[in-house]
Tab-separated table of C-alpha atoms in Angstrom:
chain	number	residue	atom	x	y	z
A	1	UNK	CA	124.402	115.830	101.872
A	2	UNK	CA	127.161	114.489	104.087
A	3	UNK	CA	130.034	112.861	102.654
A	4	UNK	CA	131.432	109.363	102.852
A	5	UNK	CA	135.035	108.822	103.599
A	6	UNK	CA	136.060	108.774	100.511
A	7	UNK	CA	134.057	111.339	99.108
A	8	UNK	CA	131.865	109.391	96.652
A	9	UNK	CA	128.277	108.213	96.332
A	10	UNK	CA	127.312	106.658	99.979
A	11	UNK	CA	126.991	102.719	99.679
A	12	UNK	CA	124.831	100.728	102.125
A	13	UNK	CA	128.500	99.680	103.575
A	14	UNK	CA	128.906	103.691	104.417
A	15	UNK	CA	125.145	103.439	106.129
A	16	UNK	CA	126.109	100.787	108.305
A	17	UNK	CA	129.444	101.837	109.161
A	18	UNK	CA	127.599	105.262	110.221
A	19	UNK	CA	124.810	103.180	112.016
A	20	UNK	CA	127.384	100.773	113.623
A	21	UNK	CA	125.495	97.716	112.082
A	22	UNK	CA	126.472	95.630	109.814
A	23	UNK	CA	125.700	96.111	105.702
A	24	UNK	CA	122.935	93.091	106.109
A	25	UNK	CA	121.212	94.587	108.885
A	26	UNK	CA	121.278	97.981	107.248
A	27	UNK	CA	120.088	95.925	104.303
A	28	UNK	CA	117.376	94.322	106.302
A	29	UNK	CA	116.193	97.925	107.351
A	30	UNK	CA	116.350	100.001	104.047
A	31	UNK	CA	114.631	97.569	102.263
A	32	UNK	CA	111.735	97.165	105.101
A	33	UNK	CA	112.503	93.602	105.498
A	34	UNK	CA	112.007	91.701	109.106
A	35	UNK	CA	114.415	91.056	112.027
A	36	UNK	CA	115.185	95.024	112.814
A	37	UNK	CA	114.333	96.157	116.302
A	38	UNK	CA	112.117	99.192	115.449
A	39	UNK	CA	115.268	101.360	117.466
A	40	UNK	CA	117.779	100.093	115.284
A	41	UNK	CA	115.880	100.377	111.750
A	42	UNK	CA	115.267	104.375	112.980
A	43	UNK	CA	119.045	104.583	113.376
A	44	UNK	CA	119.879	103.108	110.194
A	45	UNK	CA	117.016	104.844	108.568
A	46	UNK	CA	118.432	108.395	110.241
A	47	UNK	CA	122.040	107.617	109.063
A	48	UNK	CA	120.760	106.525	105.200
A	49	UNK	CA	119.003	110.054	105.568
A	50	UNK	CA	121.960	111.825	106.921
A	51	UNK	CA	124.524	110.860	103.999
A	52	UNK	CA	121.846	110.980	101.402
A	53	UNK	CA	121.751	107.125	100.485
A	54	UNK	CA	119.888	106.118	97.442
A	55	UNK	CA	119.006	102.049	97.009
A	56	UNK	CA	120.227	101.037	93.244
A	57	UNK	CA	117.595	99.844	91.513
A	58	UNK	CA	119.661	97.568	89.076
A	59	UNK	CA	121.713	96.106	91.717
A	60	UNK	CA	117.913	95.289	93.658
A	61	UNK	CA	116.943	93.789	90.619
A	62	UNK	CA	120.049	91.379	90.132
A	63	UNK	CA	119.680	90.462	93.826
A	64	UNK	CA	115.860	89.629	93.898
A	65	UNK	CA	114.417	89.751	90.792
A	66	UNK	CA	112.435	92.346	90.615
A	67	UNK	CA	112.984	96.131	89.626
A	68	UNK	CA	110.842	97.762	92.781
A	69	UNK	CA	107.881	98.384	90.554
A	70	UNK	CA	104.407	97.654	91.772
A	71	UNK	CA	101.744	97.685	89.087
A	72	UNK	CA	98.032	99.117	89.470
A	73	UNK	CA	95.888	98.602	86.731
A	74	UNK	CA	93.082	100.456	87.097
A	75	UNK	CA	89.591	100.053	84.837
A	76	UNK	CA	88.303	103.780	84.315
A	77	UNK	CA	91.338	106.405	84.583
A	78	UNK	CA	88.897	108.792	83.596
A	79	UNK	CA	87.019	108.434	86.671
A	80	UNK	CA	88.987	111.267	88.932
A	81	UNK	CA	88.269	108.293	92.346
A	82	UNK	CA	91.065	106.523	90.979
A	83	UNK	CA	93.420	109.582	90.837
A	84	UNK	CA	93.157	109.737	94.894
A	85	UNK	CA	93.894	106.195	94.970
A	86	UNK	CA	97.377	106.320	92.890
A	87	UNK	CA	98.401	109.185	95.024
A	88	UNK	CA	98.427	107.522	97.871
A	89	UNK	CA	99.191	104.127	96.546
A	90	UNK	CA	102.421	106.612	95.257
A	91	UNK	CA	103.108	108.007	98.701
A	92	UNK	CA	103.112	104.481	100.349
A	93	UNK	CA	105.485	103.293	97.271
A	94	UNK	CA	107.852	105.489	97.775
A	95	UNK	CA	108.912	105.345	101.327
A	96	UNK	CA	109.294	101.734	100.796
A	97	UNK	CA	111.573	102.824	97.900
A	98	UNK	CA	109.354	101.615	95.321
A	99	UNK	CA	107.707	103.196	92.115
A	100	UNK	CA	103.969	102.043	90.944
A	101	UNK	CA	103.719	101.396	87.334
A	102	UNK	CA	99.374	102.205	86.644
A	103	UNK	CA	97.999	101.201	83.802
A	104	UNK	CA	94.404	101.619	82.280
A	105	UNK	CA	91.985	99.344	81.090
A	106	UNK	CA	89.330	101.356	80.106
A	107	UNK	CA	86.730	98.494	80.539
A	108	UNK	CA	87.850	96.183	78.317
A	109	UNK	CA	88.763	92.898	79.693
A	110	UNK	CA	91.147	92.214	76.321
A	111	UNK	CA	93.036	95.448	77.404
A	112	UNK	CA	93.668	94.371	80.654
A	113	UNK	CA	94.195	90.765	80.167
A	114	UNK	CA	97.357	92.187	77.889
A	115	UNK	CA	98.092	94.755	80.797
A	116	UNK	CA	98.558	91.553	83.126
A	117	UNK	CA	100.369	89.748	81.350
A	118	UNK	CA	102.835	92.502	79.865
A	119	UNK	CA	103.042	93.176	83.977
A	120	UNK	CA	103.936	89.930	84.741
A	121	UNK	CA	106.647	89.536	81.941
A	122	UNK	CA	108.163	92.256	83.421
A	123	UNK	CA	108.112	90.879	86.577
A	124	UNK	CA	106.880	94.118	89.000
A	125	UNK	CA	106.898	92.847	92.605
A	126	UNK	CA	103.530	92.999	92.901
A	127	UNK	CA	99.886	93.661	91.067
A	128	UNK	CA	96.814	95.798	92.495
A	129	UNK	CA	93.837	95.556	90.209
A	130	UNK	CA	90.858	97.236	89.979
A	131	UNK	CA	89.204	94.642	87.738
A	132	UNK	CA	86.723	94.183	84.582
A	133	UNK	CA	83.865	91.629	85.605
A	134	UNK	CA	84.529	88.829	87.690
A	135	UNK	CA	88.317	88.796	87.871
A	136	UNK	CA	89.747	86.317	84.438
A	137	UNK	CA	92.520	88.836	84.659
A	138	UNK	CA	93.690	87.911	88.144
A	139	UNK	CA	93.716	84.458	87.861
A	140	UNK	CA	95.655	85.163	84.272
A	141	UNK	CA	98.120	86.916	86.844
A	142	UNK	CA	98.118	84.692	89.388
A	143	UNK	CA	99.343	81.535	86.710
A	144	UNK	CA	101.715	83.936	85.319
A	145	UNK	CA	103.726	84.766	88.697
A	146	UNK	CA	102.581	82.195	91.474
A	147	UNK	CA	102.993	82.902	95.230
A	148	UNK	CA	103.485	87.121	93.978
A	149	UNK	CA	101.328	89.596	96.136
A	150	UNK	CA	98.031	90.573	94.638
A	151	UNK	CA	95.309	93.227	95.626
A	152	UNK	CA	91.788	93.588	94.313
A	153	UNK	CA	90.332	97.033	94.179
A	154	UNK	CA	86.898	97.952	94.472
A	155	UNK	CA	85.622	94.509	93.319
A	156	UNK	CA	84.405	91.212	95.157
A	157	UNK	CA	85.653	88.421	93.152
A	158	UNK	CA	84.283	86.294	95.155
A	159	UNK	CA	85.928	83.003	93.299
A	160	UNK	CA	89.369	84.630	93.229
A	161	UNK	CA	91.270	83.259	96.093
A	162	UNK	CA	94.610	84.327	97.838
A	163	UNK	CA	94.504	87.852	97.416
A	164	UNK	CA	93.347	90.725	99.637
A	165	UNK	CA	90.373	93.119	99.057
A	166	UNK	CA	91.051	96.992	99.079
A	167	UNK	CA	88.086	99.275	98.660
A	168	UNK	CA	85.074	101.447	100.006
A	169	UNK	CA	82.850	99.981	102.789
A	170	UNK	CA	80.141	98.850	99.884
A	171	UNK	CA	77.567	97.787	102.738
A	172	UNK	CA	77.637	101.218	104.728
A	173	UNK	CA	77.733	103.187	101.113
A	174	UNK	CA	74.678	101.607	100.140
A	175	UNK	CA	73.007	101.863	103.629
A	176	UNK	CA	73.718	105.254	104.044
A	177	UNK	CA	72.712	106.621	100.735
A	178	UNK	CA	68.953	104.332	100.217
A	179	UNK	CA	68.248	105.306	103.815
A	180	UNK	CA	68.929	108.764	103.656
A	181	UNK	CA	66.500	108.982	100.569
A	182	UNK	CA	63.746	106.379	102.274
A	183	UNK	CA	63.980	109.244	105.306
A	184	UNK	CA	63.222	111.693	102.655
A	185	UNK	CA	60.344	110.000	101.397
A	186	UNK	CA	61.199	108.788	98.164
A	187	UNK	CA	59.790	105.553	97.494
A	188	UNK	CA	60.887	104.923	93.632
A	189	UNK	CA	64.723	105.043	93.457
A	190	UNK	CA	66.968	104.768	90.823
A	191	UNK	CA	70.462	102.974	91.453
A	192	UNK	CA	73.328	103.356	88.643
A	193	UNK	CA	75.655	100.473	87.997
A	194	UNK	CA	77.910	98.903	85.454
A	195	UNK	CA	76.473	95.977	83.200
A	196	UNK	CA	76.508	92.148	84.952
A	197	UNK	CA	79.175	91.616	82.105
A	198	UNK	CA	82.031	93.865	83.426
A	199	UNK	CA	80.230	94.298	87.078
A	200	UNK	CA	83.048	93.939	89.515
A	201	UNK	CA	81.501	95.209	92.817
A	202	UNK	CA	78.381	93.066	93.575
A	203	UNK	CA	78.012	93.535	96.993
A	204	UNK	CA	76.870	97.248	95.710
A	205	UNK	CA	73.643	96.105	94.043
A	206	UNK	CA	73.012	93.033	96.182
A	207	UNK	CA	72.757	95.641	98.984
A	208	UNK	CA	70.627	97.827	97.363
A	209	UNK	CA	68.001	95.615	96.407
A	210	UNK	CA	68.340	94.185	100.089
A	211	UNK	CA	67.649	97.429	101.277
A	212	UNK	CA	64.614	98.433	99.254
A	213	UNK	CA	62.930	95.382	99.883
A	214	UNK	CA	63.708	96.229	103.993
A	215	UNK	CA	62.347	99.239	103.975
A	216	UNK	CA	59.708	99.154	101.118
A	217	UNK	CA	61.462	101.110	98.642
A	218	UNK	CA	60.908	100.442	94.759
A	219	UNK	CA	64.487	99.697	93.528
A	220	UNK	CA	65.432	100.313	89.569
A	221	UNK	CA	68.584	99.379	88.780
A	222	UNK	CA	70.491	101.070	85.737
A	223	UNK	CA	73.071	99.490	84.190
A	224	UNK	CA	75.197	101.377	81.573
A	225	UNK	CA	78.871	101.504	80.845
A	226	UNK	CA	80.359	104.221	83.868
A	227	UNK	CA	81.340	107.036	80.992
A	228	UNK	CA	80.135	110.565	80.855
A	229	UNK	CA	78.374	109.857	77.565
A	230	UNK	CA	76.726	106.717	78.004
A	231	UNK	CA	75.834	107.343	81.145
A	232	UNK	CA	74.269	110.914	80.028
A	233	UNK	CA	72.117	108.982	77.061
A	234	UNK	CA	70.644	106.217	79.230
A	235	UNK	CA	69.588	108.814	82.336
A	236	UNK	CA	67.899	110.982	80.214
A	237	UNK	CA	65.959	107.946	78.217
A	238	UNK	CA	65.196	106.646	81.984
A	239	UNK	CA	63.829	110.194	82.604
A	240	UNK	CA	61.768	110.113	79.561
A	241	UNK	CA	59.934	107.054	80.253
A	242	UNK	CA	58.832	106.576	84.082
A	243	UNK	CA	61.666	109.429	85.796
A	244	UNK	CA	62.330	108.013	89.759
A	245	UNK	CA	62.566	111.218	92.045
A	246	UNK	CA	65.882	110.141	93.253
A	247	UNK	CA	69.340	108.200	91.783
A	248	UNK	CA	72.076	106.726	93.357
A	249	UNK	CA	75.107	107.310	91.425
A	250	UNK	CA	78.359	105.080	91.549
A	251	UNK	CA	80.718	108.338	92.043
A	252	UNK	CA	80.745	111.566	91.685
A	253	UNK	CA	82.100	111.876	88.172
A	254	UNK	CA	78.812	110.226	86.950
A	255	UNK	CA	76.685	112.271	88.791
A	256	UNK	CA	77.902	115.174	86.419
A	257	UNK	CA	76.331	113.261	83.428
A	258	UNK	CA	72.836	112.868	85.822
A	259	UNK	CA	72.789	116.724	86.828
A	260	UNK	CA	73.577	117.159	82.426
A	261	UNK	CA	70.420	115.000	81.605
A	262	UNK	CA	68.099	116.428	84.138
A	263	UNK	CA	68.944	120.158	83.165
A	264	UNK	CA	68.394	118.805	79.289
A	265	UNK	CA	64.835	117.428	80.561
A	266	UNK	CA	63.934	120.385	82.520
A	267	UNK	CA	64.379	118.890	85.892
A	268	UNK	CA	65.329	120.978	88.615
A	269	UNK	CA	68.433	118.759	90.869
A	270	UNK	CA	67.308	118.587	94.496
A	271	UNK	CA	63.617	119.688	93.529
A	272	UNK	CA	62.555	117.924	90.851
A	273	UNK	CA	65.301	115.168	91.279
A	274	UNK	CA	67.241	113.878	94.258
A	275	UNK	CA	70.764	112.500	93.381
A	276	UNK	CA	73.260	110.902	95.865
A	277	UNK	CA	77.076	110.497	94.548
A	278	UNK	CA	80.096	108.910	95.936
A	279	UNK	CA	83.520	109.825	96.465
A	280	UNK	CA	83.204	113.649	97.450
A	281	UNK	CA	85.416	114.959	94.506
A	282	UNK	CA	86.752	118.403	95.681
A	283	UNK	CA	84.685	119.502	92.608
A	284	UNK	CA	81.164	118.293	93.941
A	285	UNK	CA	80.569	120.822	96.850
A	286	UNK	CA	81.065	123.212	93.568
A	287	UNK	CA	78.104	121.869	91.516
A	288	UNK	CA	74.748	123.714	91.284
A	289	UNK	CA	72.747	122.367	93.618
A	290	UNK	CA	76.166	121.343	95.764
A	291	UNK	CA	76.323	117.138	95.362
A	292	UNK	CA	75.000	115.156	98.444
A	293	UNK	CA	77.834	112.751	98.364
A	294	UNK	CA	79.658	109.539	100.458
A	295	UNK	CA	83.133	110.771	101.554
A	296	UNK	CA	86.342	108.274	101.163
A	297	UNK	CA	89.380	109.288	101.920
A	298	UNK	CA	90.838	107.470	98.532
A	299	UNK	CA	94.656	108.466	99.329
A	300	UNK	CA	94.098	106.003	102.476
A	301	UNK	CA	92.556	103.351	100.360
A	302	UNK	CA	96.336	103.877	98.113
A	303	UNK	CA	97.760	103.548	100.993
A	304	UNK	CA	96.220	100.470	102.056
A	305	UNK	CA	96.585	98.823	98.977
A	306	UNK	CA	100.410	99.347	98.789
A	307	UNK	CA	100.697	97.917	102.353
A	308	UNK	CA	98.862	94.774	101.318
A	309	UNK	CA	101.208	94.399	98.034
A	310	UNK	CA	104.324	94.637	100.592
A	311	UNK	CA	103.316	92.526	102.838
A	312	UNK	CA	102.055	89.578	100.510
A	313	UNK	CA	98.966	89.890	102.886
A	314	UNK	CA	96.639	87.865	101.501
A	315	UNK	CA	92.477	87.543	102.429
A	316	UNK	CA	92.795	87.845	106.707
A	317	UNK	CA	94.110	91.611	105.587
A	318	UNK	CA	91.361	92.791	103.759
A	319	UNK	CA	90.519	96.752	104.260
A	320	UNK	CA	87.163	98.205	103.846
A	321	UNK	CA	87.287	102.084	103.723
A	322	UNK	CA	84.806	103.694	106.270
A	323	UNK	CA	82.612	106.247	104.245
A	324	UNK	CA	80.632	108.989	105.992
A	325	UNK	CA	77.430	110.390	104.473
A	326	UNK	CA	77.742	114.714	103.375
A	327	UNK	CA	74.315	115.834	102.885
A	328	UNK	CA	73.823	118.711	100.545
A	329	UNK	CA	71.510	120.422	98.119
A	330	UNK	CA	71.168	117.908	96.054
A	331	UNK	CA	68.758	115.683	97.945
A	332	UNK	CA	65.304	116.848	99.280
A	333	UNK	CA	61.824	115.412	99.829
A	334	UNK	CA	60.424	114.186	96.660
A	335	UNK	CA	57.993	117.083	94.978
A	336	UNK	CA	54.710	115.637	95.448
A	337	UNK	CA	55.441	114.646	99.590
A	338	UNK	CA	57.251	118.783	99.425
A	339	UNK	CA	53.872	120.662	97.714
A	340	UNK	CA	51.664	118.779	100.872
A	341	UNK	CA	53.426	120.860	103.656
C-alpha cells in the first residue's frame, strides 16, 4: 500500500491530491456518480487503487443517508438459481463499493412483507425482489421509501409500476423447452408451476398453454409449492393417475424431486419419462440420465439487477436473460412413438 504524506490512512483529499483533481471530483468518481470524463474517473480510480483508499461507510451514511447496502429478498433460498444470482448481484455490489443485504422469504408473503419493511426502516439504497404472488410487497416498499430504486426478479407484476424487470427470457424458455418435446413427439405434457396464489411469473404458463394450443400439444399444468417435498408428493400422485410422457420443470432443483418420484414409480427418466429443467445447475449434467436443461448465466442476471438498483433505472431498462436449450439424456421420443421404429 503506498503511503500518504503523513503516513496515515489515505483520505479522498490524498486521492485527489495524487489524481490532481479536486476531493469533489474524486468524490464524483469513487462513488460512480456523473460528470467524470471516463479518462479522469480511470485516473482517480488508479490513484484510490495505488494508496489503498477505502470509502467510510459511516461518513457515506451521514452524507446521503444511506449505509451502501442494497437489499435482495429472494422467495426460495433453497432453490440453488438464486445462489448464481447473489453472486453476481455481489460482484456488481462491490465494485460500486456497496454490500447486498439478501434475505429469504421462503414463500410466505407475511415473511416478506416484514422483510420489506424491516429493509426500508433501515433505509438500504435500494431493493431487488424476487416476489410472492402478484407483488403487495413492492408496493408496501414503494410507500415506505418513495422515488428509491426497485428491481423485480423473475416475476411480471404486471400492475406494479416504476420499477425494472430482471429475469430469464420466460417466452424463449417456454418455446424452447414445449417445442423441443412437440419435435419429439410427445403430445401430453406436463408443465410444473407454483399455485395462482403465490405465482409470480405468469408469462411462464400463459406461454405454455399458448404453445400447446399452436402446435396441438395437450398441456397439464401442475401447480404445487416449488419444494423438494411437495413437489416429490404431487409428481408421483400425477404419475399414478394419467402419467404425461414428458414434464417441464421450473428449475433444475425440482427436477431432482421428478427424477425421485419416477424412480419410486418404476419409470425409467428419458425412456419411460421425458423431463426438461431450467437453470443448468453444475449438478444436472451429473444426474442419471444427465438433465436436458435451459442454460442462464444467473451471475449476469446479478449483475444486471445491481446495475438497475444503481442506476434508479426504472421500466425502459428492463433485462431479459437469453437462455439456450442443452439437450441431454433426459428427453427422448415418447415409448409408444420409440417401440414403432
Amino acid at each position: 500500500m503506498a503511503q500518504t504524506p503523513e503516513g496515515g490512512k489515505p483520505s479522498i483529499k490524498d486521492v485527489a491530491r495524487a489524481a490532481g483533481v479536486s476531493p469533489t471530483l474524486a468524490s464524483f468518481a469513487l462513488n460512480d456518480r456523473s460528470g467524470v470524463a471516463p479518462t479522469t474517473k480511470a485516473r482517480i480510480l488508479a490513484a484510490a487503487a495505488s494508496l489503498g483508499y477505502q470509502a467510510d461507510p459511516h461518513a457515506r451514511a451521514l452524507r446521503t443517508g444511506s449505509a451502501g447496502v442494497l437489499g435482495l429478498v429472494v422467495r426460495n433460498l433453497s432453490n440453488p438459481y438464486f445462489l448464481g444470482v447473489i453472486t453476481g448481484a455481489q460482484e456488481a455490489a462491490a465494485r460500486h463499493g456497496r454490500t447486498v443485504l439478501v434475505v429469504d422469504a421462503d414463500y410466505s408473503a407475511r415473511r416478506e412483507q416484514e422483510h420489506v419493511r424491516r429493509l426500508a426502516a433501515q433505509r438500504v439504497e435500494g431493493l431487488a425482489i424476487a416476489p410472492v404472488g402478484t407483488g403487495a410487497a413492492v408496493r408496501i416498499w414503494q410507500r415506505l421509501r418513495p422515488g428509491t430504486p426497485t428491481v423485480v426478479l423473475n416475476a411480471t407484476v404486471r400492475r406494479v409500476q416504476g420499477v425494472s424487470r430482471v429475469g430469464p427470457d420466460n417466452v424463449q424458455a417456454v418455446n424452447l423447452a414445449t417445442r423441443h418435446l412437440a419435435d419429439l413427439g410427445h403430445t401430453e405434457i406436463a408443465f410444473l408451476t407454483a399455485p395462482r396464489r403465490v405465482m409470480a411469473d405468469h408469462d411462464r404458463l400463459e406461454e405454455f398453454l399458448r404453445v400447446c394450443a399452436e402446435l396441438g400439444v395437450r398441456p397439464i399444468p401442475v401447480e404445487t409449492p416449488l419444494n423438494l417435498h411437495d413437489v416429490h408428493t404431487r409428481i408421483l400422485a400425477l404419475l399414478d393417475a394419467r402419467p404425461p410422457t414428458a414434464i417441464i420443470t421450473n428449475s433444475d432443483y425440482t427436477a431432482h424431486a421428478v427424477y425421485k418420484a419416477a424412480r419410486e414409480r418404476n419409470l425409467r427418466i428419458g425412456r419411460d419419462l421425458s423431463v426438461v429443467g431450467h437453470d443448468d445447475l453444475p449438478t444436472s449434467e451429473l444426474l442419471d440420465p444427465p438433465l436436458t436443461t435451459l442454460r442462464i448465466d444467473t451471475r449476469a442476471v446479478g449483475r444486471a439487477l445491481v446495475d438497475r438498483l444503481l442506476l434508479n433505472a426504472g421500466p425502459a431498462h428492463d433485462h431479459r436473460q437469453p437462455v439456450d436449450l442443452v439437450v441431454r439424456g433426459s428427453t427422448n421420443r415418447p415409448p409408444a412413438r420409440r417401440n414403432r421404429r
